Short mmCIF file of C-alpha atoms in Angstrom, two decimals:
data_model
loop_
_atom_site.label_atom_id
_atom_site.label_comp_id
_atom_site.label_asym_id
_atom_site.label_seq_id
_atom_site.Cartn_x
_atom_site.Cartn_y
_atom_site.Cartn_z
CA UNK A 4 7.03 0.93 0.49
CA UNK A 5 5.39 1.91 -2.75
CA UNK A 6 3.75 -0.34 -5.32
CA UNK A 7 6.66 0.02 -7.25
CA UNK A 8 9.00 -1.88 -5.84
CA UNK A 9 8.72 -5.80 -6.48
CA UNK A 10 11.64 -6.76 -4.12
CA UNK A 11 12.70 -5.53 -0.76
CA UNK A 12 14.93 -7.09 2.26
CA UNK A 13 13.00 -7.39 5.35
CA UNK A 14 13.01 -8.64 8.52
CA UNK A 15 10.49 -11.32 9.70
CA UNK A 16 8.38 -10.08 12.39
CA UNK A 17 6.41 -13.16 13.01
CA UNK A 18 6.21 -16.96 10.95
CA UNK A 19 3.96 -19.59 12.13
CA UNK A 20 4.82 -21.78 8.65
CA UNK A 21 1.74 -20.71 7.11
CA UNK A 22 1.17 -16.83 7.69
CA UNK A 23 4.49 -14.17 7.94
CA UNK A 24 4.41 -10.83 8.85
CA UNK A 25 7.49 -8.50 7.88
CA UNK A 26 9.11 -5.20 8.91
CA UNK A 27 7.96 -4.25 5.65
CA UNK A 28 6.79 -5.60 2.08
CA UNK A 29 6.69 -4.89 -1.86
CA UNK A 30 3.52 -7.31 -1.59
CA UNK A 31 0.14 -5.39 -2.20
CA UNK A 32 -2.68 -7.10 -0.25
CA UNK A 33 -6.26 -7.87 -1.04
CA UNK A 34 -8.04 -4.63 -0.78
CA UNK A 35 -11.12 -3.19 -2.82
CA UNK A 36 -11.73 -5.95 -4.67
CA UNK A 37 -8.02 -6.61 -6.14
CA UNK A 38 -6.19 -9.39 -5.15
CA UNK A 39 -3.13 -10.23 -3.42
CA UNK A 40 -0.14 -10.28 -4.92
CA UNK A 41 2.22 -13.57 -4.95
CA UNK A 42 5.89 -14.09 -5.03
CA UNK A 43 8.48 -15.81 -2.87
CA UNK A 44 10.15 -15.33 0.55
CA UNK A 45 13.96 -16.52 0.68
CA UNK A 46 16.20 -16.10 3.24
CA UNK A 47 19.38 -18.24 4.26
CA UNK A 48 17.59 -20.65 6.05
CA UNK A 49 14.62 -21.40 3.95
CA UNK A 50 12.35 -20.78 0.94
CA UNK A 51 8.51 -19.94 0.98
CA UNK A 52 6.20 -19.52 -1.59
CA UNK A 53 3.98 -16.54 -1.45
CA UNK A 54 0.58 -17.69 -2.42
CA UNK A 55 -1.97 -15.11 -1.16
CA UNK A 56 -1.20 -11.75 0.79
CA UNK A 57 -3.86 -10.16 2.97
CA UNK A 58 -4.24 -7.58 5.58
CA UNK A 59 -4.38 -8.39 9.41
CA UNK A 60 -7.17 -5.90 11.50
CA UNK A 61 -3.88 -4.22 12.83
CA UNK A 62 -2.87 -3.18 8.96
CA UNK A 63 -0.47 -5.41 9.20
CA UNK A 64 0.03 -7.21 6.08
CA UNK A 65 -0.21 -11.28 6.00
CA UNK A 66 1.51 -13.09 3.53
CA UNK A 67 0.15 -16.50 3.63
CA UNK A 68 2.85 -19.07 2.78
CA UNK A 69 3.49 -22.82 1.65
CA UNK A 70 7.07 -24.25 2.59
CA UNK A 71 9.52 -24.81 -0.05
CA UNK A 72 11.94 -25.81 1.97
CA UNK A 73 13.51 -24.78 5.36
CA UNK A 74 12.30 -22.67 7.73
CA UNK A 75 11.58 -18.87 8.11
CA UNK A 76 13.19 -17.33 11.33
CA UNK A 77 11.65 -14.60 13.33
CA UNK A 78 14.34 -12.12 13.19
CA UNK A 79 15.59 -13.31 10.16
CA UNK A 80 15.79 -11.21 6.99
CA UNK A 81 14.22 -12.59 3.74
CA UNK A 82 14.45 -11.27 0.27
CA UNK A 83 10.81 -10.86 -0.43
CA UNK A 84 9.81 -11.29 -4.34
CA UNK A 85 6.37 -10.39 -6.04
CA UNK A 86 5.33 -12.21 -9.09
CA UNK A 87 6.07 -8.98 -11.48
CA UNK A 88 4.45 -10.66 -14.10
CA UNK A 89 1.28 -10.96 -12.30
CA UNK A 90 1.15 -7.62 -10.99
CA UNK A 91 1.51 -6.10 -14.14
CA UNK A 92 -1.80 -8.30 -15.43
CA UNK A 93 -3.57 -7.17 -12.43
CA UNK A 94 -2.70 -3.84 -12.58
CA UNK A 95 -4.10 -4.08 -16.33
CA UNK A 96 -7.31 -5.02 -15.10
CA UNK A 97 -7.24 -2.58 -12.65
CA UNK A 98 -6.54 0.14 -14.83
CA UNK A 99 -9.92 -1.74 -17.28
CA UNK A 100 -12.09 -1.39 -14.27
CA UNK A 101 -11.67 2.43 -13.94
CA UNK A 102 -11.92 2.74 -18.11
CA UNK A 103 -14.89 0.70 -17.73
CA UNK A 104 -16.98 2.75 -14.88
CA UNK A 105 -15.95 5.96 -17.16
CA UNK A 106 -17.62 4.62 -20.08
CA UNK A 107 -20.38 2.78 -18.26
CA UNK A 108 -21.59 7.13 -17.51
CA UNK A 109 -20.57 8.81 -19.97
CA UNK A 110 -23.64 5.84 -21.90
CA UNK A 111 -25.93 5.68 -18.78
CA UNK A 112 -25.08 8.49 -17.09
CA UNK A 113 -23.29 10.01 -14.04
CA UNK A 114 -25.87 8.37 -11.91
CA UNK A 115 -23.97 4.90 -12.52
CA UNK A 116 -21.75 3.74 -9.34
CA UNK A 117 -18.96 1.23 -8.58
CA UNK A 118 -20.96 -1.36 -5.97
CA UNK A 119 -18.09 -3.90 -6.15
CA UNK A 120 -15.56 -5.22 -8.46
CA UNK A 121 -12.64 -8.72 -8.78
CA UNK A 122 -9.36 -7.86 -10.05
CA UNK A 123 -7.16 -10.44 -10.81
CA UNK A 124 -4.64 -11.28 -13.93
CA UNK A 125 -6.98 -12.74 -16.07
CA UNK A 126 -10.16 -11.12 -15.68
CA UNK A 127 -12.13 -8.41 -14.18
CA UNK A 128 -15.68 -8.37 -12.86
CA UNK A 129 -17.29 -4.88 -12.77
CA UNK A 130 -20.17 -4.21 -10.47
CA UNK A 131 -22.25 -0.67 -10.68
CA UNK A 132 -25.94 0.39 -9.57
CA UNK A 133 -28.16 1.15 -12.78
CA UNK A 134 -31.89 1.86 -12.40
CA UNK A 135 -32.79 -0.20 -15.12
CA UNK A 136 -31.38 -3.83 -17.11
CA UNK A 137 -28.96 -3.02 -19.90
CA UNK A 138 -30.13 -3.70 -23.25
CA UNK A 139 -28.58 -4.96 -26.33
CA UNK A 140 -28.48 -1.34 -28.08
CA UNK A 141 -26.85 -0.06 -24.72
#
């Protein structure tokens, strides 16, 4: 699925009450410093709040959930919906890391490389390499 989709119907492949795996998902999994999506999974038998989304070693999305009511049955269909406002805020900060990297390279030089980052809905952090400490004038 593309990252533009905010909702999708999906089949539950695995559910243990704390982690749910679906056959398809609109949720972005934590990667490259960007945190995973949150949202909801709703079926006829239960509702879960998705509090984080990560990638398993096999590349499947793991939806870390808190059950609100009922259960999510393996083989059952759920409506998976991300928190769209939160994703929009994360997208803005993701774009901010690219703009910051570009500005640093323009001011300090092409040797500046990204070393890490954190991209969340309320803030971003951008770690970079440079051969000397920055001054107030830079």
